[in-house]
mmCIF file of C-alpha atoms in Angstrom:
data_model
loop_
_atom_site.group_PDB
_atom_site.id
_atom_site.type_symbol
_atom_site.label_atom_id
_atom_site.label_comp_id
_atom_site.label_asym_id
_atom_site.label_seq_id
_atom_site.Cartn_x
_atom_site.Cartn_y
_atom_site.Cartn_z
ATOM 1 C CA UNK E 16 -38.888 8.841 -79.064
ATOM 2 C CA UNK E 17 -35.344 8.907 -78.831
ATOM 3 C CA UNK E 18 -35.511 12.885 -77.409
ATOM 4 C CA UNK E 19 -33.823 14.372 -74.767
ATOM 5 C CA UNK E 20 -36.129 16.167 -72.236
ATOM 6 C CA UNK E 21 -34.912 18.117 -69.544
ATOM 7 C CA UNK E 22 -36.718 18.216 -66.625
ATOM 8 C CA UNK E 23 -36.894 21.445 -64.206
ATOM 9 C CA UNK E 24 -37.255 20.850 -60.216
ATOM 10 C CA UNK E 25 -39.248 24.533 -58.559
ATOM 11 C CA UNK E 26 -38.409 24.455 -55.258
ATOM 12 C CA UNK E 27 -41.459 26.159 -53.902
ATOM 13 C CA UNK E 28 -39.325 29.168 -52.520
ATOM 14 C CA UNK E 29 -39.973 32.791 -51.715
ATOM 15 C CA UNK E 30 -38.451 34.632 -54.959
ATOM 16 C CA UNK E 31 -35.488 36.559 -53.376
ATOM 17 C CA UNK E 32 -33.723 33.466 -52.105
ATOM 18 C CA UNK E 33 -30.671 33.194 -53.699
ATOM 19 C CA UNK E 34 -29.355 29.591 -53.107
ATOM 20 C CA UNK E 35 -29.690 27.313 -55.775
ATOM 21 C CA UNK E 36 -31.891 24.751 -56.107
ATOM 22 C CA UNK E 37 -29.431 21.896 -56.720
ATOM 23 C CA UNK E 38 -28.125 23.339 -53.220
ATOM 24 C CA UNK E 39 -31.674 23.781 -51.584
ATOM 25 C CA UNK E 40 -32.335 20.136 -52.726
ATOM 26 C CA UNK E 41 -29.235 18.932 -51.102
ATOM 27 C CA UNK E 42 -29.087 21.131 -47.724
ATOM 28 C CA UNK E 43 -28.435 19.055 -44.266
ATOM 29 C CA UNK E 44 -27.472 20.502 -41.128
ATOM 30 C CA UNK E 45 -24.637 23.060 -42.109
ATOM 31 C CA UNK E 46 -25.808 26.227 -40.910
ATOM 32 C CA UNK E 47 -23.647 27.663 -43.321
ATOM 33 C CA UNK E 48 -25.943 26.400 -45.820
ATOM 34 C CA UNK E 49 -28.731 28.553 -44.210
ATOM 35 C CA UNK E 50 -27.393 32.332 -43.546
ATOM 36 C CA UNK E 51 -27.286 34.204 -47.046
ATOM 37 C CA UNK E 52 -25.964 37.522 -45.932
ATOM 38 C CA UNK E 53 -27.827 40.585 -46.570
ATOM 39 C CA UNK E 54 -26.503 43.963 -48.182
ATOM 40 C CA UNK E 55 -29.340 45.475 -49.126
ATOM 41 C CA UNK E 56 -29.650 48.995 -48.060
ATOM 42 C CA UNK E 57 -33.122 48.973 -47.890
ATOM 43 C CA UNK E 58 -33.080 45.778 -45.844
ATOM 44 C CA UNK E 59 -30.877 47.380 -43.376
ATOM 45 C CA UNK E 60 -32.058 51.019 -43.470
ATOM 46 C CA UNK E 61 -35.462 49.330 -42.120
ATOM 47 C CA UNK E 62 -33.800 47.482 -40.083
ATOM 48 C CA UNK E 63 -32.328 50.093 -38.288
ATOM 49 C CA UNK E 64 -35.285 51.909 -38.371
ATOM 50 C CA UNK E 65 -37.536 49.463 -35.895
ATOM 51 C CA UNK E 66 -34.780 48.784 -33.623
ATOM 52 C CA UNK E 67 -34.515 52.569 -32.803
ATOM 53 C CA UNK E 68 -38.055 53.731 -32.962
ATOM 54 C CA UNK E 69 -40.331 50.884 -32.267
ATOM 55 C CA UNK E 70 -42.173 50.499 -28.846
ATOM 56 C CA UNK E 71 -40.749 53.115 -26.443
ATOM 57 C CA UNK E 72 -37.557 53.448 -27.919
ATOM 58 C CA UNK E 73 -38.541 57.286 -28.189
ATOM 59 C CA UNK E 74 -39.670 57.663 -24.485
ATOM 60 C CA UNK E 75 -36.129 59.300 -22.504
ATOM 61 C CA UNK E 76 -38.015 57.946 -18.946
ATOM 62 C CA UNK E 77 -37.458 54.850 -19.910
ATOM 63 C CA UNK E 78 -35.135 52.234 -20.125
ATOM 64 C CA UNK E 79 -36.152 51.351 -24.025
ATOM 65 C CA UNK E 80 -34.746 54.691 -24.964
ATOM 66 C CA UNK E 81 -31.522 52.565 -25.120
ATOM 67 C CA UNK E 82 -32.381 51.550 -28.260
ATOM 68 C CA UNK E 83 -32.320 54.836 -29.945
ATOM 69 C CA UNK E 84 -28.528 54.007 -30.517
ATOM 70 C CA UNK E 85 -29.193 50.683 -31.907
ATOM 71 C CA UNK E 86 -26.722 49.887 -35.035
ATOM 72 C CA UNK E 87 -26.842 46.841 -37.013
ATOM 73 C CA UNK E 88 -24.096 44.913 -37.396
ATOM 74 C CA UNK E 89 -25.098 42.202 -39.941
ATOM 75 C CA UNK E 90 -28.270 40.910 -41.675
ATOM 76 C CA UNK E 91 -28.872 37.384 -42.821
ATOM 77 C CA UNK E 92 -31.601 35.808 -44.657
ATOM 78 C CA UNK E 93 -32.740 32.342 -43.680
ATOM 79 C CA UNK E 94 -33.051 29.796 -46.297
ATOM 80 C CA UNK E 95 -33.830 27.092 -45.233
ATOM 81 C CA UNK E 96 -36.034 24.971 -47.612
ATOM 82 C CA UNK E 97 -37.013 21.877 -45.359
ATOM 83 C CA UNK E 98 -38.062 24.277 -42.304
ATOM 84 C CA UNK E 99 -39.825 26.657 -45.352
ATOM 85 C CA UNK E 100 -41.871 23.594 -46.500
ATOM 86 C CA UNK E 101 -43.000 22.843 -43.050
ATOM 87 C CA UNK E 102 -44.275 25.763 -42.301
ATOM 88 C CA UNK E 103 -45.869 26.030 -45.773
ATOM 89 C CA UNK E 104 -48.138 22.966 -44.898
ATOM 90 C CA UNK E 105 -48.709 24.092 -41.356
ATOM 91 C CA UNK E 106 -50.546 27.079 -42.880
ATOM 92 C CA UNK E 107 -52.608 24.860 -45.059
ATOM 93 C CA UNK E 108 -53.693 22.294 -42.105
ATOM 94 C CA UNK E 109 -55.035 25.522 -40.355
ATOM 95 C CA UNK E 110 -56.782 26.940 -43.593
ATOM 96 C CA UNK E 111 -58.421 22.925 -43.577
ATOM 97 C CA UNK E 112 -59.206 23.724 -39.717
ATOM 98 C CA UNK E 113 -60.988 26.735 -40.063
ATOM 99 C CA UNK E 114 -62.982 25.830 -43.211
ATOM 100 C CA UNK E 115 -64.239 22.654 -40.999
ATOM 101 C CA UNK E 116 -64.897 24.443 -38.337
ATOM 102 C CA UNK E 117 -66.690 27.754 -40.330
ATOM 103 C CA UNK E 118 -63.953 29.978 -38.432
ATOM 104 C CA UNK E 119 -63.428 33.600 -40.248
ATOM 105 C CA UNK E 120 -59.612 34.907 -39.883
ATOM 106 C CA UNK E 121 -59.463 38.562 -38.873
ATOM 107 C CA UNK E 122 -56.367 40.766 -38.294
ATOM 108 C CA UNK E 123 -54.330 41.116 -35.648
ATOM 109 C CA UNK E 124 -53.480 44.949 -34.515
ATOM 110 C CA UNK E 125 -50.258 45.581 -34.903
ATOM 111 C CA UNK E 126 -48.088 48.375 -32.996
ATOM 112 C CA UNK E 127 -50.616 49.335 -30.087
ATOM 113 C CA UNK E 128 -47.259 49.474 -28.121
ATOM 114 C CA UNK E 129 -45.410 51.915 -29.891
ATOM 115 C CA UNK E 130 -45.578 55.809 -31.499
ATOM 116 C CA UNK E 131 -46.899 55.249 -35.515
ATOM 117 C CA UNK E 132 -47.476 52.350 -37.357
ATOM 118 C CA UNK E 133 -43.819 51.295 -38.018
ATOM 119 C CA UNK E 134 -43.823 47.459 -38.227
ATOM 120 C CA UNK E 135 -47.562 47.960 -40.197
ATOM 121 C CA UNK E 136 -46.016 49.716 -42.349
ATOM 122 C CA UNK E 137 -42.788 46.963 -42.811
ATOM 123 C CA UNK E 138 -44.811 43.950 -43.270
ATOM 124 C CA UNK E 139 -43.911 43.713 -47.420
ATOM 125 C CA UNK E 140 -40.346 44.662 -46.964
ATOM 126 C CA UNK E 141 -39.343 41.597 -45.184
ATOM 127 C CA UNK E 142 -41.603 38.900 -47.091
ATOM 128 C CA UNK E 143 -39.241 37.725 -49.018
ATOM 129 C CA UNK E 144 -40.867 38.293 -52.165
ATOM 130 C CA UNK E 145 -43.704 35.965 -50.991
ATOM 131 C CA UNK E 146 -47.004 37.740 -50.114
ATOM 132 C CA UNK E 147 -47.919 37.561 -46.670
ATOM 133 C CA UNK E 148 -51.167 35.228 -46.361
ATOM 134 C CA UNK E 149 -53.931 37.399 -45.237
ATOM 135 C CA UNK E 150 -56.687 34.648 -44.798
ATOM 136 C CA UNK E 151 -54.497 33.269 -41.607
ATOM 137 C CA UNK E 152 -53.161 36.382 -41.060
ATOM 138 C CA UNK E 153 -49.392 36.337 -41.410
ATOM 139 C CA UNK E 154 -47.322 38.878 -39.815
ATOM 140 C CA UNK E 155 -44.103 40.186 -39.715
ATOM 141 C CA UNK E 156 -42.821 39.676 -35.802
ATOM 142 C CA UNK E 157 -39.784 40.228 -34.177
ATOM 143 C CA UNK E 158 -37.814 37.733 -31.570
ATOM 144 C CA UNK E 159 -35.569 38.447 -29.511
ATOM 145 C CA UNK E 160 -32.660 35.544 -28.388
ATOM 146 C CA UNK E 161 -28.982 34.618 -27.808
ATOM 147 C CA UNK E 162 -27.146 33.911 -30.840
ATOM 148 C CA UNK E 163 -26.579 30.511 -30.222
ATOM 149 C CA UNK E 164 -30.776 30.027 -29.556
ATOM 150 C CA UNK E 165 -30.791 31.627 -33.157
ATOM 151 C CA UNK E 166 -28.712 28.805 -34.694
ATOM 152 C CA UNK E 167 -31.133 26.111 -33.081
ATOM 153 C CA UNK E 168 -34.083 28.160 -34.503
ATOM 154 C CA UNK E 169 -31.842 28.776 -38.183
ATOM 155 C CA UNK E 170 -31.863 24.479 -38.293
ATOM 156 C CA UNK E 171 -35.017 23.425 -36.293
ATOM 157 C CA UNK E 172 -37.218 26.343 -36.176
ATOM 158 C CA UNK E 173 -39.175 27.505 -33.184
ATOM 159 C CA UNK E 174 -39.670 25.279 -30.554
ATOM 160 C CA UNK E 175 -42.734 26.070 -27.701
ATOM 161 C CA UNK E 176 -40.949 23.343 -25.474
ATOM 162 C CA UNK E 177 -38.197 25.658 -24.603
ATOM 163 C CA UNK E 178 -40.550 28.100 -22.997
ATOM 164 C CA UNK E 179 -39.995 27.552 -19.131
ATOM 165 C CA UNK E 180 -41.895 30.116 -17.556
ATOM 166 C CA UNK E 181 -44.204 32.609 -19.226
ATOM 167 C CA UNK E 182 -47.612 34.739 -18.546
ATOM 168 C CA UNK E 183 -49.667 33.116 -21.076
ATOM 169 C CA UNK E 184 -48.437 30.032 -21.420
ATOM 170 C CA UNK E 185 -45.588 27.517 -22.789
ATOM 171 C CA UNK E 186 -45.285 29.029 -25.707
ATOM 172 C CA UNK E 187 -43.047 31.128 -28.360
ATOM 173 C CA UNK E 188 -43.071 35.113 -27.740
ATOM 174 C CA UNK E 189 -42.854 37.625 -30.673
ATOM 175 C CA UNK E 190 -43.621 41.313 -30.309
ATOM 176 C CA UNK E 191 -43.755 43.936 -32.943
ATOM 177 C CA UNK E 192 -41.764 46.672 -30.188
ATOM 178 C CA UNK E 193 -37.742 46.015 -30.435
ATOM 179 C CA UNK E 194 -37.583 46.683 -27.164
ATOM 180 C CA UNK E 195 -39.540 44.140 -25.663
ATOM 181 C CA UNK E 196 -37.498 41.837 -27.980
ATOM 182 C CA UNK E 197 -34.582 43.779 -26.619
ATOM 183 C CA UNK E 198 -35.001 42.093 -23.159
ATOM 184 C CA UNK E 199 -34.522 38.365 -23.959
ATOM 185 C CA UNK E 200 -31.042 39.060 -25.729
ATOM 186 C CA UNK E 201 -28.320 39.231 -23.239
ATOM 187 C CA UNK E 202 -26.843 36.743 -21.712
ATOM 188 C CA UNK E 203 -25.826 38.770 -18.502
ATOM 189 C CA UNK E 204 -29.126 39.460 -17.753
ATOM 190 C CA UNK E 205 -31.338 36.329 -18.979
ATOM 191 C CA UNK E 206 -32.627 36.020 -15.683
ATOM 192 C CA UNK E 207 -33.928 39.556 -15.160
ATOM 193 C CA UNK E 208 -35.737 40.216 -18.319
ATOM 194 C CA UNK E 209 -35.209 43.839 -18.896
ATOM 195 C CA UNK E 210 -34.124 46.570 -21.559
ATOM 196 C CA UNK E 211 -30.574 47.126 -20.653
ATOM 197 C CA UNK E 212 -27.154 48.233 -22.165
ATOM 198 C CA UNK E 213 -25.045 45.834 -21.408
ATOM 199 C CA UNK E 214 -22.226 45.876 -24.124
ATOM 200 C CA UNK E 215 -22.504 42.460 -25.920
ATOM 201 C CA UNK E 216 -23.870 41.513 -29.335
ATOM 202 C CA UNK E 217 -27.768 40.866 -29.593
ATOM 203 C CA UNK E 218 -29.860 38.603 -31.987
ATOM 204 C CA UNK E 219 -33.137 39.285 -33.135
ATOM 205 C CA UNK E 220 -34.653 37.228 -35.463
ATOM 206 C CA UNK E 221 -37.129 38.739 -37.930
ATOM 207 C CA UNK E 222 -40.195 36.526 -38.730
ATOM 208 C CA UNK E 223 -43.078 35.511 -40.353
ATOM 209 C CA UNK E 224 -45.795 34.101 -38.134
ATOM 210 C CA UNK E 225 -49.136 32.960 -38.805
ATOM 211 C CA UNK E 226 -51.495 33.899 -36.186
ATOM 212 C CA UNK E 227 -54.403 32.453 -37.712
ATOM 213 C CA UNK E 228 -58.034 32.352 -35.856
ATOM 214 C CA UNK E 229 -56.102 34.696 -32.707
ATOM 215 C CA UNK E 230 -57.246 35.175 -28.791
ATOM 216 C CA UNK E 231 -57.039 38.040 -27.576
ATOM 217 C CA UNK E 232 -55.739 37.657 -23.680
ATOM 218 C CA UNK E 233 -58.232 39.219 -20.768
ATOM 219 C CA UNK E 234 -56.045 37.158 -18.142
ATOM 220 C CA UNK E 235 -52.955 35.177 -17.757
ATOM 221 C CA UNK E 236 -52.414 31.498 -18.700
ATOM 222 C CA UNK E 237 -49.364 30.744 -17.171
ATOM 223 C CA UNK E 238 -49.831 26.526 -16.863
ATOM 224 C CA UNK E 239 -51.383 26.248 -20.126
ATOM 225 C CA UNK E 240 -49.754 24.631 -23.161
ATOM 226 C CA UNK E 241 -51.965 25.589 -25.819
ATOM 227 C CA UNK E 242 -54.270 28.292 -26.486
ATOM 228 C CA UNK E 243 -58.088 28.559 -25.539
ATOM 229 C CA UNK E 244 -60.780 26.445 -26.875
ATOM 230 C CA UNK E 245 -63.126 28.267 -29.386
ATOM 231 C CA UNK E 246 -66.264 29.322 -27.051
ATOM 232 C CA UNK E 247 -67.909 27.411 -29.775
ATOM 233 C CA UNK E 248 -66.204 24.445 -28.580
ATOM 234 C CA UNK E 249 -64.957 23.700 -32.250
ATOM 235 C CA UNK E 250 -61.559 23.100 -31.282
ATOM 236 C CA UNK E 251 -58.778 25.831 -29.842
ATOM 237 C CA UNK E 252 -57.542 29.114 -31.465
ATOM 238 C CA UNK E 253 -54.316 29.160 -33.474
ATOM 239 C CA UNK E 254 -52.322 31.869 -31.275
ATOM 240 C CA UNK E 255 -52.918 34.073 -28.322
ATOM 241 C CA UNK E 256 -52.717 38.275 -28.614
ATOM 242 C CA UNK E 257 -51.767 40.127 -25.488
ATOM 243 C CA UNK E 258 -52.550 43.715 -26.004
ATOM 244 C CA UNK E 259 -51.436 46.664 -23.433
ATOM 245 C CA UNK E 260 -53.415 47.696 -20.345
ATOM 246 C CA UNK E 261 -54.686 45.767 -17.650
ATOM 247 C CA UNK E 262 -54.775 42.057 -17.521
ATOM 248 C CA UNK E 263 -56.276 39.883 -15.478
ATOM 249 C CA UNK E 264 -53.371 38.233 -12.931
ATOM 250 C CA UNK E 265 -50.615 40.395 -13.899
ATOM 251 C CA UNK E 266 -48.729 41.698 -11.197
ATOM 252 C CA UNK E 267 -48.367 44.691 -13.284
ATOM 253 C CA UNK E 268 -49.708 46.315 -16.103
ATOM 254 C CA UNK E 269 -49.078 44.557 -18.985
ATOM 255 C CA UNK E 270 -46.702 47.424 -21.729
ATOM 256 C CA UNK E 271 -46.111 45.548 -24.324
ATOM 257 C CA UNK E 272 -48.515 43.877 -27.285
ATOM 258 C CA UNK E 273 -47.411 40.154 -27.214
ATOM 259 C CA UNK E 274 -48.170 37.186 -29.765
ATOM 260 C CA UNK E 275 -47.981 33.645 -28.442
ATOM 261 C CA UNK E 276 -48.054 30.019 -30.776
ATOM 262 C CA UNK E 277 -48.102 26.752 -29.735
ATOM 263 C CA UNK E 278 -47.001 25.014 -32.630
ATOM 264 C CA UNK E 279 -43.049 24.205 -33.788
ATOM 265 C CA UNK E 280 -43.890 25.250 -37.146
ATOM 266 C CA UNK E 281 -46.439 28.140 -36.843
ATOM 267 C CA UNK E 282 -43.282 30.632 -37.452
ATOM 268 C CA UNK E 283 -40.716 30.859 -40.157
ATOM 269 C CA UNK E 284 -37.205 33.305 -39.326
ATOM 270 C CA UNK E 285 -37.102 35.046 -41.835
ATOM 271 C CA UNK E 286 -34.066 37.191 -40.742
ATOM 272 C CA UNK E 287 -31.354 36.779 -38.116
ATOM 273 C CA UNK E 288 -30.081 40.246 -37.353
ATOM 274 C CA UNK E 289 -26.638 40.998 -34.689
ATOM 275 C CA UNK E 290 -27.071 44.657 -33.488
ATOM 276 C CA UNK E 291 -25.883 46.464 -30.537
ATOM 277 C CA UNK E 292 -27.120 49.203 -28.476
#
């Protein structure tokens, strides 16, 4: 026809990402290309918010009161649009899974560790603009890491094959209590996982998860590699959910609520946040 039609590209992003989408579309492994850094008030003001009152931050016995003086120090959001996609069609496999297999989603508790429903109550302000998906139940988690770990999660994403030794299995950890995220972020003490003061810079990395079709943990799994089969036998559950109280082969009782998955691209960071306590 002789007409000039111009032809628009949608990424498939949440709305709040900022980069481009000539730059999305042409993103390798630059981390640079990744971290958009946050100044949003609100952002931080939550933010700041779980790290100092989540979990037992409020309990002076303990050593998670530490992170009552918890300050931010920066705020990035992840955009990664590769990783994004990934995770996109990982949620749609287990939506195909569970219609197969006549499994009903429900929701996982969330802050059964802590005083209030703080993280319940945060889920919307860090999805990005897109809604979290209810039918296989997406939540807002927290993990906690090194800074460097947080780069390799910023390019690859999560990865279960890291996990070396855990309670319920080789899998990746995220809690909705800072201070259990607290324990796995300095280096000094990455061998005795604890909630301590040590004066270096800590990473925790904000995230969306899908826990899908979740088990909920009566005992430990510490050899397994994936999560339980369905009783039903129609295949295994999506994730694992440790709640607090007694657990069968834990040398202790277990304090805080846990979520486990098995999958590289179950999880999506969201946020990579450098605080100190």
């Amino acid at each position: 026809t002789g007409k000039t039609r111009q032809i628009r590209i949608l990424p498939g992003v949440p709305s709040q990402w900022e980069t481009p989408t000539p730059e999305l579309l042409q993103q390798g492994n630059d981390l640079r290309s990744f971290y958009i850094e946050v100044t949003d008030h609100t952002i931080w003001n939550s933010i700041r918010y779980i790290l100092q009152n989540t979990g037992h931050a409020w309990d002076q016995t303990k050593d998670c009161s530490c992170m009552g003086w918890a300050e931010v120090k920066s705020v990035h959001r992840i955009e990664n649009m590769v990783l994004w996609h990934r995770y996109k069609r990982r949620l749609d496999t287990m939506r195909q899974d569970h219609a197969t297999s006549n499994v009903s989603v429900g929701s996982a508790d969330l802050d059964l560790d802590g005083y209030g429903n703080i993280m319940a109550q945060s889920q919307q302000t860090f999805d990005c603009g897109e809604v979290l998906a209810l039918d296989v139940d997406e939540k807002i988690l927290l993990h906690g890491t090194s800074w460097h770990n947080a780069n390799s999660i910023v390019r690859e994403g999560f990865d279960h094959r890291t996990c070396q030794s855990a309670f319920y299995g080789a899998g990746v950890y995220f809690a909705c209590a800072a201070c259990k995220s607290h324990q796995y972020t300095c280096d000094q003490q990455h061998k005795i996982k604890k909630c301590c003061q040590c004066q270096c810079d800590r990473t925790v990395i904000i995230a969306r998860v899908a826990l899908g079709d979740s088990y909920v943990a009566t005992e430990t799994r510490k050899n397994e590699r994936r999560p339980p089969v369905r009783s039903d036998l129609s295949g295994t559950y999506d994730s694992i959910v440790v709640k607090p109280g007694m657990i069968k082969g834990h040398h202790k009782q277990q304090i805080h609520q846990e979520y486990v998955t098995f999958d590289k691209e179950q999880a999506y960071p969201c946020y990579v946040v450098q605080y100190s306590v």
